Coordinates of C-alpha atoms and ligand atoms in Angstrom, one line a residue:
X67 CA 45.5 7.9 5.0
X68 CA 45.2 9.4 8.5
X69 CA 41.8 9.0 10.1
X70 CA 41.1 12.6 10.2
X71 CA 42.1 13.3 6.4
X72 CA 39.4 13.1 3.9
X73 CA 38.8 14.0 0.3
X74 CA 35.5 15.5 0.8
X75 CA 34.3 17.1 4.0
X76 CA 30.4 17.7 4.0
X77 CA 29.2 19.9 6.9
X78 CA 25.3 19.2 7.6
X79 CA 23.5 16.2 6.7
X80 CA 20.0 17.5 5.8
X81 CA 18.7 17.0 2.2
X82 CA 21.6 19.0 0.7
X83 CA 24.4 17.1 2.6
X84 CA 23.0 13.6 2.4
X85 CA 22.2 14.0 -1.3
X86 CA 25.8 15.3 -1.9
X87 CA 27.1 12.2 0.0
X88 CA 24.7 9.8 -1.9
X89 CA 25.8 11.4 -5.2
X90 CA 29.5 10.7 -4.3
X91 CA 29.0 7.1 -3.4
X92 CA 30.3 5.6 -6.6
X93 CA 33.3 8.0 -6.8
X94 CA 35.4 6.0 -4.4
X95 CA 36.5 9.4 -2.7
X96 CA 36.7 9.4 1.1
X97 CA 33.9 11.4 2.5
X98 CA 33.2 12.8 6.0
X99 CA 29.5 13.8 6.7
X100 CA 29.2 15.9 9.9
X101 CA 26.1 17.0 11.7
X102 CA 25.5 18.7 15.1
X103 CA 22.5 16.7 15.7
X104 CA 22.0 12.9 16.0
X105 CA 19.5 11.4 13.4
X106 CA 16.6 11.0 13.4
X107 CA 16.3 14.7 14.2
X108 CA 13.5 17.2 13.6
X109 CA 13.8 20.2 11.3
X110 CA 11.2 22.8 11.3
X111 CA 9.5 22.8 7.9
X112 CA 6.1 22.5 6.1
X113 CA 7.1 18.8 5.2
X114 CA 6.1 19.2 1.5
X115 CA 8.3 17.2 -0.7
X116 CA 7.7 17.9 -4.2
X117 CA 7.7 15.5 -7.0
X118 CA 11.1 17.0 -8.2
X119 CA 12.8 15.3 -5.3
X120 CA 12.0 12.0 -6.8
X121 CA 13.4 13.1 -10.3
X122 CA 16.7 14.0 -8.4
X123 CA 16.9 10.7 -6.6
X124 CA 16.0 8.7 -9.9
X125 CA 18.8 10.6 -11.7
X126 CA 21.2 9.5 -9.0
X127 CA 19.9 6.0 -8.9
X128 CA 16.5 4.7 -9.6
X129 CA 16.6 2.4 -6.7
X130 CA 16.5 5.4 -4.4
X131 CA 13.1 6.7 -6.0
X132 CA 11.6 3.3 -5.6
X133 CA 12.8 3.2 -2.0
X134 CA 11.0 6.5 -1.4
X135 CA 7.9 5.3 -3.0
X136 CA 7.8 2.5 -0.7
X137 CA 8.6 4.6 2.4
X138 CA 6.0 5.1 5.0
X139 CA 4.6 7.2 6.7
X140 CA 3.8 9.7 4.2
X141 CA 0.8 11.2 2.3
X142 CA 0.5 11.5 -1.4
X143 CA -0.1 15.1 -2.6
X144 CA -2.1 15.4 -5.8
X145 CA -3.6 19.0 -5.4
X146 CA -3.2 22.4 -4.2
X147 CA -6.1 24.6 -2.9
X148 CA -5.4 28.4 -2.7
X149 CA -7.9 30.4 -0.6
X150 CA -8.3 34.4 -1.2
X151 CA -9.0 36.6 1.8
X152 CA -12.7 36.1 1.1
X153 CA -12.3 32.4 1.1
X154 CA -12.8 32.0 -2.7
X155 CA -10.9 28.9 -3.6
X156 CA -8.7 28.0 -6.5
X157 CA -8.1 24.2 -6.9
X158 CA -5.5 22.7 -9.3
X159 CA -4.0 19.3 -9.6
X160 CA -0.2 18.5 -9.9
X161 CA 0.7 16.4 -13.0
X162 CA 3.1 14.4 -10.8
X163 CA 2.4 13.3 -7.2
X164 CA 4.3 14.9 -4.4
X165 CA 4.5 13.8 -0.8
X166 CA 4.0 15.3 3.0
X167 CA 6.6 13.5 5.0
X168 CA 7.7 14.6 8.6
X169 CA 11.3 15.9 8.1
X170 CA 12.3 13.9 11.1
X171 CA 11.5 10.7 8.8
X172 CA 12.5 12.1 5.5
X173 CA 15.8 13.3 6.5
X174 CA 16.6 10.3 8.5
X175 CA 15.6 8.1 5.3
X176 CA 18.1 10.1 3.2
X177 CA 20.8 10.1 5.8
X178 CA 20.5 6.4 6.2
X179 CA 21.0 5.9 2.5
X180 CA 24.0 8.3 2.6
X181 CA 25.9 6.5 5.2
X182 CA 25.2 3.2 3.6
X183 CA 28.9 3.2 2.1
X184 CA 32.3 2.0 3.4
X185 CA 33.9 5.3 2.0
X186 CA 31.8 7.5 4.4
X187 CA 32.5 8.4 7.8
X188 CA 29.5 9.7 9.6
X189 CA 30.2 12.2 12.5
X190 CA 27.0 13.0 14.6
X191 CA 26.3 15.0 17.6
X192 CA 29.3 17.2 17.1
X193 CA 29.2 20.9 16.0
X194 CA 31.7 22.3 13.5
X195 CA 33.1 25.4 15.4
X196 CA 35.4 26.8 12.7
X197 CA 36.3 26.3 8.9
X198 CA 39.1 27.6 6.8
X199 CA 40.5 26.9 3.4
X200 CA 43.9 27.5 1.6
X201 CA 45.5 26.7 -1.7
X202 CA 46.3 23.0 -0.5
X203 CA 43.5 22.1 1.9
X204 CA 40.2 22.7 3.8
X205 CA 40.2 22.6 7.7
X206 CA 37.5 21.9 9.9
X207 CA 37.5 22.2 13.7
X208 CA 35.0 20.2 15.7
X209 CA 33.6 21.1 19.0
X210 CA 35.1 18.1 20.7
X211 CA 38.7 19.2 19.6
X212 CA 39.2 17.1 16.5
X213 CA 40.6 18.8 13.4
X214 CA 39.7 17.3 10.1
X215 CA 41.4 18.1 6.7
X216 CA 40.0 17.5 3.3
X217 CA 40.7 18.5 -0.4
X218 CA 37.3 20.1 -0.6
X219 CA 34.5 21.4 1.8
X220 CA 30.9 21.3 1.1
X221 CA 28.8 23.7 3.3
X222 CA 25.3 22.1 3.8
X223 CA 24.8 23.4 7.2
X224 CA 21.4 25.2 6.5
X225 CA 20.2 28.7 7.2
X226 CA 22.6 29.5 10.0
X227 CA 25.5 28.2 8.0
X228 CA 29.0 28.8 9.5
X229 CA 30.5 28.0 6.0
X230 CA 28.4 30.7 4.4
X231 CA 29.4 33.2 7.1
X232 CA 33.0 32.5 7.3
X233 CA 34.0 31.5 3.9
X234 CA 31.2 32.8 1.7
X235 CA 30.9 36.1 3.5
X236 CA 27.2 35.9 3.1
X237 CA 25.0 38.0 5.5
X238 CA 21.3 37.9 5.9
X239 CA 19.5 40.4 3.8
X240 CA 16.0 40.5 5.2
X241 CA 14.4 41.5 1.9
X242 CA 15.4 38.2 0.6
X243 CA 14.9 36.1 3.7
X244 CA 11.5 34.8 5.4
X245 CA 10.6 33.8 8.9
X246 CA 8.0 31.0 9.4
X247 CA 6.5 28.9 12.2
X248 CA 5.2 25.5 12.3
X249 CA 2.9 23.5 14.8
X250 CA 1.8 19.8 14.3
X251 CA -1.7 19.0 14.9
X252 CA -4.0 16.0 15.0
X253 CA -7.6 15.8 14.0
X254 CA -8.1 19.0 12.0
X255 CA -11.5 18.8 10.5
X256 CA -11.9 18.4 6.7
X257 CA -8.5 17.2 5.9
X258 CA -8.5 15.7 2.4
X259 CA -5.2 13.9 2.9
X260 CA -4.1 14.9 -0.6
X261 CA -4.2 18.6 -1.0
X262 CA -1.7 21.3 0.2
X263 CA -4.0 24.2 1.5
X264 CA -2.6 27.7 1.3
X265 CA -4.6 30.8 2.7
X266 CA -4.0 34.4 2.0
X267 CA -5.7 35.8 5.0
X268 CA -7.0 39.5 5.6
X269 CA -5.0 41.1 8.4
X270 CA -2.1 38.6 7.9
X271 CA -0.8 39.7 4.6
X272 CA 1.9 39.7 3.0
X273 CA 2.3 36.1 4.2
X274 CA 0.5 32.9 4.1
X275 CA -1.1 30.3 6.3
X276 CA -0.8 26.6 5.4
X277 CA -2.4 23.4 6.4
X278 CA -0.4 20.2 4.9
X279 CA -1.9 16.9 5.5
X280 CA 0.4 14.1 6.8
X281 CA -0.3 10.5 7.4
X282 CA -2.3 9.4 10.5
X283 CA -4.8 12.2 10.4
X284 CA -2.2 14.7 11.4
X285 CA -1.2 18.0 9.8
X286 CA 1.7 20.3 9.6
X287 CA 0.2 23.9 10.2
X288 CA 2.1 27.1 9.8
X289 CA 2.5 30.7 8.9
X290 CA 5.3 32.5 7.1
X291 CA 6.2 36.1 5.9
X292 CA 9.1 38.1 4.6
X293 CA 11.7 39.0 7.3
X294 CA 11.8 42.8 6.3
X295 CA 8.1 42.9 6.8
X296 CA 8.2 41.2 10.2
X297 CA 10.8 43.7 11.4
X298 CA 9.0 46.5 9.9
X299 CA 5.5 45.7 11.3
X300 CA 7.1 44.2 14.4
X301 CA 5.0 41.0 13.7
X302 CA 5.1 38.0 16.2
X303 CA 4.7 35.1 14.0
X304 CA 3.8 32.7 16.8
X305 CA 1.1 35.0 18.0
X306 CA 0.0 35.3 14.4
X307 CA -0.4 31.7 14.0
X308 CA -2.2 31.3 17.3
X309 CA -4.6 34.2 16.3
X310 CA -5.4 32.7 12.8
X311 CA -6.3 29.5 14.4
X312 CA -8.4 30.7 17.2
X313 CA -10.0 33.9 15.7
X314 CA -10.8 33.5 12.1
X315 CA -14.1 31.6 12.2
X316 CA -13.5 29.7 9.0
X317 CA -10.3 28.3 10.2
X318 CA -11.3 28.2 13.9
X319 CA -14.2 25.8 13.1
X320 CA -11.8 23.2 11.6
X321 CA -9.6 23.4 14.7
X322 CA -12.5 22.9 17.3
X323 CA -11.6 19.1 18.1
X324 CA -8.0 19.5 17.0
X325 CA -5.2 18.7 19.3
X326 CA -1.9 20.6 19.2
X327 CA 1.1 18.2 19.3
X328 CA 3.7 20.4 20.0
X329 CA 4.5 24.3 21.0
X330 CA 4.7 26.6 18.1
X331 CA 8.3 26.6 16.6
X332 CA 10.0 28.8 14.1
X333 CA 12.9 29.0 11.8
X334 CA 14.4 31.2 9.0
X335 CA 14.2 30.6 5.2
X336 CA 17.1 32.2 3.0
X337 CA 15.4 32.9 -0.2
X338 CA 16.9 32.4 -3.7
X339 CA 15.7 35.9 -5.0
X340 CA 19.3 37.2 -4.4
X341 CA 22.4 35.9 -6.1
X342 CA 25.4 35.1 -4.1
X343 CA 28.7 33.7 -4.9
X344 CA 28.3 30.3 -3.6
X345 CA 31.8 28.7 -4.0
X346 CA 35.4 29.8 -3.5
X347 CA 38.8 28.2 -3.0
X348 CA 38.1 24.6 -2.0
X349 CA 34.6 25.1 -0.7
X350 CA 31.0 25.1 -2.2
X351 CA 27.6 26.1 -0.5
X352 CA 24.5 24.0 -1.0
X353 CA 20.8 24.2 -0.1
X354 CA 20.0 27.0 2.5
X355 CA 23.6 27.7 3.1
X356 CA 23.5 29.0 -0.4
X357 CA 20.1 30.8 -0.1
X358 CA 18.3 28.5 -2.5
X359 CA 14.7 28.7 -1.2
X360 CA 11.9 29.5 -3.8
X361 CA 10.9 32.9 -2.8
X362 CA 7.1 32.5 -3.3
X363 CA 6.4 28.8 -2.3
X364 CA 9.2 28.7 0.4
X365 CA 10.1 25.3 -0.9
X366 CA 13.8 24.5 -0.4
X367 CA 14.1 20.8 -0.1
X368 CA 14.4 20.0 -3.9
X369 CA 16.8 22.9 -4.5
X370 CA 18.9 21.8 -1.5
X371 CA 19.1 18.1 -3.0
X372 CA 19.7 19.4 -6.5
X373 CA 22.6 21.5 -5.4
X374 CA 24.0 18.8 -3.3
X375 CA 24.0 16.7 -6.4
X376 CA 25.5 19.4 -8.4
X377 CA 28.5 20.0 -5.9
X378 CA 29.1 16.1 -6.0
X379 CA 29.2 16.3 -9.7
X380 CA 31.7 19.2 -9.5
X381 CA 33.9 17.5 -7.0
X382 CA 34.1 14.4 -9.4
X383 CA 35.0 16.6 -12.3
X384 CA 37.8 18.6 -10.3
X385 CA 39.3 15.7 -8.4
X386 CA 41.6 14.1 -11.1
X387 CA 43.5 17.3 -11.2
X388 CA 43.0 18.2 -7.6
X389 CA 42.0 21.6 -9.0
X390 CA 39.6 23.0 -6.4
X391 CA 40.6 26.6 -7.0
X392 CA 37.7 29.3 -6.9
X393 CA 37.9 29.4 -10.7
X394 CA 37.4 25.8 -11.1
X395 CA 34.5 25.6 -8.7
X396 CA 32.8 28.6 -10.1
X397 CA 31.3 26.3 -12.8
X398 CA 29.1 25.0 -9.8
X399 CA 27.7 28.5 -9.3
X400 CA 26.8 28.8 -13.0
X401 CA 25.1 25.5 -13.1
X402 CA 23.0 26.2 -10.0
X403 CA 21.8 29.4 -11.3
X404 CA 21.3 28.4 -14.8
X405 CA 19.1 25.7 -13.5
X406 CA 17.2 27.8 -10.8
X407 CA 17.6 31.5 -11.4
X408 CA 14.6 32.0 -13.8
X409 CA 12.2 30.3 -11.4
X410 CA 13.6 32.4 -8.4
X411 CA 13.3 35.6 -10.5
X412 CA 9.8 34.9 -11.6
X413 CA 8.5 33.8 -8.2
X414 CA 10.1 36.9 -6.6
X415 CA 8.1 39.0 -8.9
X416 CA 5.0 37.1 -8.0
X417 CA 5.8 37.5 -4.4
X418 CA 6.3 41.2 -4.7
X419 CA 3.2 41.7 -7.0
X420 CA 0.8 39.9 -4.6
X421 CA 2.3 41.4 -1.5
X422 CA -0.7 43.1 0.4
X423 CA -2.8 43.4 -2.8
X424 CA -5.9 41.7 -1.6
X425 CA -7.8 42.8 -4.8
X426 CA -5.1 41.1 -7.0
X427 CA -5.1 37.8 -5.1
X428 CA -9.0 37.7 -5.3
X429 CA -8.8 38.4 -9.1
X430 CA -5.9 35.8 -9.6
X431 CA -7.8 33.3 -7.8
X432 CA -11.2 34.1 -9.8
X433 CA -9.2 34.0 -13.1
X434 CA -7.6 30.8 -12.3
X435 CA -10.9 29.0 -12.0
X436 CA -11.5 29.7 -15.7
X437 CA -11.2 26.2 -17.4
X438 CA -8.3 26.7 -19.7
X439 CA -6.3 28.9 -17.2
X440 CA -6.7 26.2 -14.6
X441 CA -5.3 23.5 -17.0
X442 CA -2.3 25.9 -17.8
X443 CA -1.7 26.4 -13.9
X444 CA -1.7 22.7 -13.6
X445 CA 0.9 22.5 -16.2
X446 CA 3.1 25.1 -14.3
X447 CA 3.3 23.0 -11.2
X448 CA 5.1 19.6 -12.1
Ligands
FAD233 C1 8.8 26.8 8.7 C2 9.4 26.3 7.4 C3 8.5 25.7 6.4 C4 9.2 25.1 5.3 N1 8.4 24.5 4.5 C5 8.9 23.7 3.4 C6 8.2 22.9 2.8 O1 7.1 22.5 2.9 N2 8.7 22.3 1.5 C7 10.1 22.6 1.2 O2 10.5 22.0 0.1 N3 10.9 23.3 2.0 C8 10.3 23.9 3.1 N4 11.1 24.7 3.9 C9 12.5 25.0 3.6 C10 13.3 23.6 3.9 O3 13.1 23.5 5.2 C11 14.8 24.0 3.7 O4 15.0 24.6 2.5 C12 15.6 22.6 3.6 O5 15.6 22.1 5.0 C13 17.1 22.9 3.2 O6 17.8 21.8 3.4 P1 19.4 21.8 3.9 O7 19.9 20.6 3.7 O8 20.1 23.1 3.0 O9 19.4 22.4 5.3 P2 18.9 21.7 6.7 O10 17.8 20.9 6.5 O11 18.6 22.9 7.5 O12 20.1 20.9 7.1 C14 21.1 21.5 7.7 C15 22.0 20.6 8.7 O13 23.1 21.2 9.0 C16 23.4 20.8 10.5 N5 24.2 21.8 11.0 C17 24.0 23.2 11.0 N6 25.1 23.8 11.6 C18 26.0 23.0 11.9 C19 27.4 22.9 12.4 N7 27.9 24.0 12.8 N8 28.0 21.8 12.6 C20 27.5 20.6 12.2 N9 26.2 20.6 11.6 C21 25.5 21.7 11.5 C22 22.0 20.8 11.1 O14 21.9 20.1 12.2 C23 21.1 20.2 9.8 O15 21.0 18.9 10.1 C24 10.6 25.3 5.0 C25 11.3 26.0 5.9 C26 10.8 26.6 7.1 C27 11.7 27.1 8.2

């Protein structure tokens, strides 16, 4: 086989792409895994990796879950604390432990597992400039002039996916897209080390501010909001985060001795509240490229990993007949939405209902503190 010819070409080696590559490891297929960055690389994120990620890894290979459990540095997340605009708190425990892991570390861990296979060719530090497919092959043009061909292409290239734009014809819909900013801090007062803190703040709704504890007394701090609102109200997210930390007394008190470890950075979140066609002739889209982020929580790591796994399993099914037609690959769309759509739909309603309704947020937080309701909430979250 020619060195630029593959069975599967995966573009993007984040959680979606690396999980897809891992799930293809035992198939014997020749896989190219391409990323424009060199690992370890940062990804702007809240760094909260839910327990679902461990379930997905376990389903692929229990050794992977064990490896993540032994992986450091990370914090073990057992609780969430929600704050209403008057700082009334709702605390609930997760039935399964999740983690906060800097994405630079988590993605590198996953990528290292993905390339630990002789059938994988990892291509880093090279951008994909163009993609196309026809009835016989997928063609990928790299910025360094190389042209790769494959039987099928998997677009795992994130929120600004070239594959989604060129092949999926997906355009940003700001009603189903969020923007968020992040800043790492050290020494935030009162960090529990085991609880995700989410604040609904007066003057900063609809949207939420978060403090997520990392290892070594560090924290991932951020603020996010729906893109249509950002545009409509001309909101500057970086300024909002700065103002929250420096002007709200309850928050400011916790940051008095804290040290910002970086400038504020932002990135987009394509939400799963709108259904798209996420496959076609000889291609599939996974993770952010397929718009699979939870519209309420903003979590997209687990859905990226799950969709990457589903894409790999679809490829293994279609390979014996070399049938990567749009019709054959549509089973992938059906599987993704069968698994994720009801959650996306319900969480979209929650996002809409709570949007700007301070009284309702207060009420829900109060009701959530009633014993049996609290126990029910705990069961809702993994
Ligand atoms: C501020 C913020 C906070 C968030 N917080 C959380 C959270 O706490 N928990 C959670 O679960 N989710 C969170 N998310 C969502 C989460 O970050 C994404 O859903 C997740 O990263 C999706 O993984 P992915 O593999 O699809 O894409 P990515 O992680 O974005 O990976 C895409 C990869 O493709 C590569 N790439 C892109 N274009 C090209 C190209 N042309 N050529 C080659 N390579 C390319 C990139 O370099 C990158 O490595 C947050 C997002 C934001 C913006």
